Structure formats: C-alpha cells, structure tokens
C-alpha positions as a printed NumPy array, in Angstrom:
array([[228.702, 118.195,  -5.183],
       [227.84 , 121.194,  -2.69 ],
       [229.667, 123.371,  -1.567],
       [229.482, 122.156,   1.957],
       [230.597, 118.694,   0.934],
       [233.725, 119.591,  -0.295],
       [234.503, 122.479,   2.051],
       [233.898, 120.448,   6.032],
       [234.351, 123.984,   7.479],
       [231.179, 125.228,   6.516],
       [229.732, 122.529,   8.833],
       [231.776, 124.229,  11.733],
       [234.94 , 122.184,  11.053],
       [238.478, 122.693,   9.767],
       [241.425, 121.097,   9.151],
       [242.761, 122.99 ,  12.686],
       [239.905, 123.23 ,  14.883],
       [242.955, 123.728,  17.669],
       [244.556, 126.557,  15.778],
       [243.765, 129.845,  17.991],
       [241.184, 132.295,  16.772],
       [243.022, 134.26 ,  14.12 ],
       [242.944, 138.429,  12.928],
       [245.23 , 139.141,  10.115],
       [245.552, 143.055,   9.497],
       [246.943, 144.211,   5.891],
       [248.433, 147.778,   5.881],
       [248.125, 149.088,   2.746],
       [244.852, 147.027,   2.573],
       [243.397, 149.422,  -0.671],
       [246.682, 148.728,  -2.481],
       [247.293, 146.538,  -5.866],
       [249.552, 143.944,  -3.622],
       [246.36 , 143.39 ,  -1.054],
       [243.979, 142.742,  -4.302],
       [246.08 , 140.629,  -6.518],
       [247.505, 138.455,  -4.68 ],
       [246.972, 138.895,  -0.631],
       [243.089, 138.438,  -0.514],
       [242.835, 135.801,  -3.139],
       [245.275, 133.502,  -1.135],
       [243.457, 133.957,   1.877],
       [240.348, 132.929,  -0.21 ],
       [242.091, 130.005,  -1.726],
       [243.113, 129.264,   1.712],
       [239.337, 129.361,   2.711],
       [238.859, 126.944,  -0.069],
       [241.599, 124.704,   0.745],
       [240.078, 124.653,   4.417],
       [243.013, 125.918,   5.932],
       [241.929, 129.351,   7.98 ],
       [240.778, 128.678,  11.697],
       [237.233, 128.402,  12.407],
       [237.448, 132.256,  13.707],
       [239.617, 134.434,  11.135],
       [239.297, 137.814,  10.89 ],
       [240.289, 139.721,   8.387],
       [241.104, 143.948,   9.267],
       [242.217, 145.983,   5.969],
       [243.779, 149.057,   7.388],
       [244.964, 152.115,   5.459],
       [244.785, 156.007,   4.494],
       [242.316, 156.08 ,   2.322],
       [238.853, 155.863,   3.573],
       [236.693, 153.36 ,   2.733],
       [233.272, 151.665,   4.346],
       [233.383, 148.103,   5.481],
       [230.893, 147.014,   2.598],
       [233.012, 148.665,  -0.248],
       [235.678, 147.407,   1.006],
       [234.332, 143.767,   1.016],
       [232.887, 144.09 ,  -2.232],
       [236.169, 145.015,  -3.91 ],
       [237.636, 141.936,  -2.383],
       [235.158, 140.108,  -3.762],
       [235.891, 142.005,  -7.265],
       [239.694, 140.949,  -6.864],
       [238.876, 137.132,  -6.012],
       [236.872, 137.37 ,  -9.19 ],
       [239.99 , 138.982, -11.198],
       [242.575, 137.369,  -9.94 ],
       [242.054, 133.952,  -7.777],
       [243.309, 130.832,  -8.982],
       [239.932, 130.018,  -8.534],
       [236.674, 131.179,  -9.091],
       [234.479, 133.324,  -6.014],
       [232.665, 130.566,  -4.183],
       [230.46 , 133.112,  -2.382],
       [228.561, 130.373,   0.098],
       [232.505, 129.702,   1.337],
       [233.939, 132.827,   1.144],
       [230.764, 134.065,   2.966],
       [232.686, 132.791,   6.124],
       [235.587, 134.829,   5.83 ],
       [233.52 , 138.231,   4.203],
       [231.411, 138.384,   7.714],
       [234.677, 138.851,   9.333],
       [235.711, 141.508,   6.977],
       [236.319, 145.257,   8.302],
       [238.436, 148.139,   7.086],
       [240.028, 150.898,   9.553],
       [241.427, 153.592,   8.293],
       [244.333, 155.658,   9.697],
       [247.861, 157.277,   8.861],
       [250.57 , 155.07 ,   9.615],
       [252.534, 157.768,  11.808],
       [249.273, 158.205,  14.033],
       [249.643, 156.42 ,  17.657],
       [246.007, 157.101,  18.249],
       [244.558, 155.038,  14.728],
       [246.62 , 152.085,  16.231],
       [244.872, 152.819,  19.832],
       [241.562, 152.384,  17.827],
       [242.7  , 149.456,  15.924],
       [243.676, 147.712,  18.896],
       [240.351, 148.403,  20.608],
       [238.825, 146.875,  17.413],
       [240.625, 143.454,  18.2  ],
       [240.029, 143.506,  21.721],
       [236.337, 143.511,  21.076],
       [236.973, 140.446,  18.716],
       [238.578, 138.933,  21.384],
       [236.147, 139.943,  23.94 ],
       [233.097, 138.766,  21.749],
       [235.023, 135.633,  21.81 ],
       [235.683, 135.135,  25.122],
       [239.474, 134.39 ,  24.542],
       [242.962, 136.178,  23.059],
       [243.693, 136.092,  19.371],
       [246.379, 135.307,  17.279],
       [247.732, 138.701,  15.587],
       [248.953, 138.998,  12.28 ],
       [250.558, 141.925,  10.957],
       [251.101, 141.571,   7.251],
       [253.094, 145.721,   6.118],
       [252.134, 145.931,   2.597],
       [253.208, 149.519,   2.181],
       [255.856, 151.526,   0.383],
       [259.447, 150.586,   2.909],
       [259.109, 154.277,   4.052],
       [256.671, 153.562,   6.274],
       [257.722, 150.137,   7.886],
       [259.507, 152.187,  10.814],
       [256.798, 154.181,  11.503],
       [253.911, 150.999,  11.51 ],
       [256.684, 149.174,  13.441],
       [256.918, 151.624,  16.152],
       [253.26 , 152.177,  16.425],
       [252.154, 148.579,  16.788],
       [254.839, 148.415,  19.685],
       [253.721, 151.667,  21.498],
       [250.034, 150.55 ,  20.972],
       [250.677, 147.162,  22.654],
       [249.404, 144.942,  19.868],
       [252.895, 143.496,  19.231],
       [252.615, 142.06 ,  22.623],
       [252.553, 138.155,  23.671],
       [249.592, 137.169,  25.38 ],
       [250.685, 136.195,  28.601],
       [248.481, 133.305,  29.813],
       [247.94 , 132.264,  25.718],
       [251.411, 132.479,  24.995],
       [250.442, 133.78 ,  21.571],
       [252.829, 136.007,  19.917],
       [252.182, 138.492,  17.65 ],
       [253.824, 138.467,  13.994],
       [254.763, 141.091,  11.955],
       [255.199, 139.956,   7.939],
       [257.208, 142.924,   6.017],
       [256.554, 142.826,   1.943],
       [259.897, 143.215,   0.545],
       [261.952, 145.264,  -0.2  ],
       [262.96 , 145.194,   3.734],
       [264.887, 148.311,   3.701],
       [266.79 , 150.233,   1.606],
       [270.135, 149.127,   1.902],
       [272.113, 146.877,   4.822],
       [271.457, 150.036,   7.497],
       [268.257, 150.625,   6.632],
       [267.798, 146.804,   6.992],
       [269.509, 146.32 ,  10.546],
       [268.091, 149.378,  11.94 ],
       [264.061, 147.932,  10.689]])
C-alpha cells in the first residue's frame, strides 16, 4: 500500500478541505517540549490526515538557527520520538512549510518581522490565515510574548474572515492565582 493510498491528502485532499489555511507558531520552537512531543503530533496529525491542505508551520525562538537545520532536527525528533515512524513522502507536505524566525521574546520589532512573515503566507495565498500561537517557554516570558503579539497586531480577528487568533499557553500558567489572573 503507498503512501498516497492511505494518506488522500497527498492527492490534494483532506479530511477538512473547508478548514481555513492554517500557521501554527511554537515559541520556544528549539526547546525539548517542541521536539518530543509538539512536532511529532503535528506529524501524526499529518498522518492521521487531519492538518488543512495549507499548514504552516513557524518555529520561533532565541537561538539562531537556519530553516534547513531546523527542519532536519524535526525530522530527527519524529524519528526519536513519534508514535510512528518518519513517513518522509507525507511529512514532505508539512516540511515545505517549515521556517524558523528567530527573536527575543521582549523585542516588538522580531514580532513586526514575524508578522510580515505570515502576511506574505497569506498574500502568496491570496486569503487570511488561521493563527496559532502555541507559548512553549519558561512562564517568565508568557507576559512579555503576550503583550508583543497584541502590540504587533497578530492577535487580531480578521475582519471580513472572522478568524480569530489563538494563543495556547504550556502550563504552568502562572505562578500562583495573581500571576494567573493578571496573564
């Protein structure tokens, strides 16, 4: 059985051809949580056939890295620790996608950049894009990604799309009750 039997996507179809076009960005994108267990879902997902026909995937984080090393250690932690083994032909789909932007989470002007990054995905498409914003950082720097994606106007709805942008915070969400009200 190929690969393109048992995956319908790779013929151009998915389980939600009406989901919107789709870019999930992972602060903390060169941490341990992004390679053992963030990108492997999103690959099983791929597997599963259960990612939009456009999903793009944005690591974003201090550290600087190239777009091709940072694809190829994804590819490295699907090996290590998916569920299921690296079906590179379907997982190809996903990897074009695949970019890396680096910045410091207090710095307005790396969020400018990233934003310009998915308005030329959604230019290139020709329509707006579902946002994802998954904070898999240390909980001292929710507040400060939090603020920026606000004052860089990426945590905005789309106003004829209606899509809203979400904001997924890896736990622990705060430090105590205060620190949880105030995030």
């Amino acid at each position: 059985m190929t690969a393109e039997s048992r995956h319908p996507f790779l013929k151009g179809l998915s389980k939600h051809r009406g989901a919107p076009p789709t870019v999930v960005v992972i602060f903390g994108a060169s941490g341990d949580l992004t390679a053992r267990k963030l990108v492997p879902a999103i690959f099983n997902l791929c597997l599963d056939n259960l990612l939009p026909n456009e999903f793009y995937l944005v690591g974003f984080g201090r550290k600087s890295i190239a777009d091709d090393s940072f694809r190829t250690t994804m590819d490295e932690a699907i090996d290590q620790y998916s569920r299921r083994s690296l079906e590179k032909e379907v997982w190809g789909r996903v990897r074009q996608n695949m970019t890396y932007h680096v910045g410091s989470y207090d710095d307005e002007s790396a969020f400018i950049s990233l934003a310009k990054k998915i308005d030329t995905i959604e230019r290139d498409l020709g329509r707006s894009v579902q946002r994802l914003f998954y904070i898999s950082t240390p909980p001292n720097v929710f507040e400060p990604i939090i603020q920026n994606l606000g004052s860089s106007g990426m945590a905005r709805m789309h106003e004829h799309t209606k899509l809203a942008a979400k904001v997924i915070v890896e736990k622990p969400f705060g430090r105590d009750l205060e620190s949880a009200r105030a995030l």
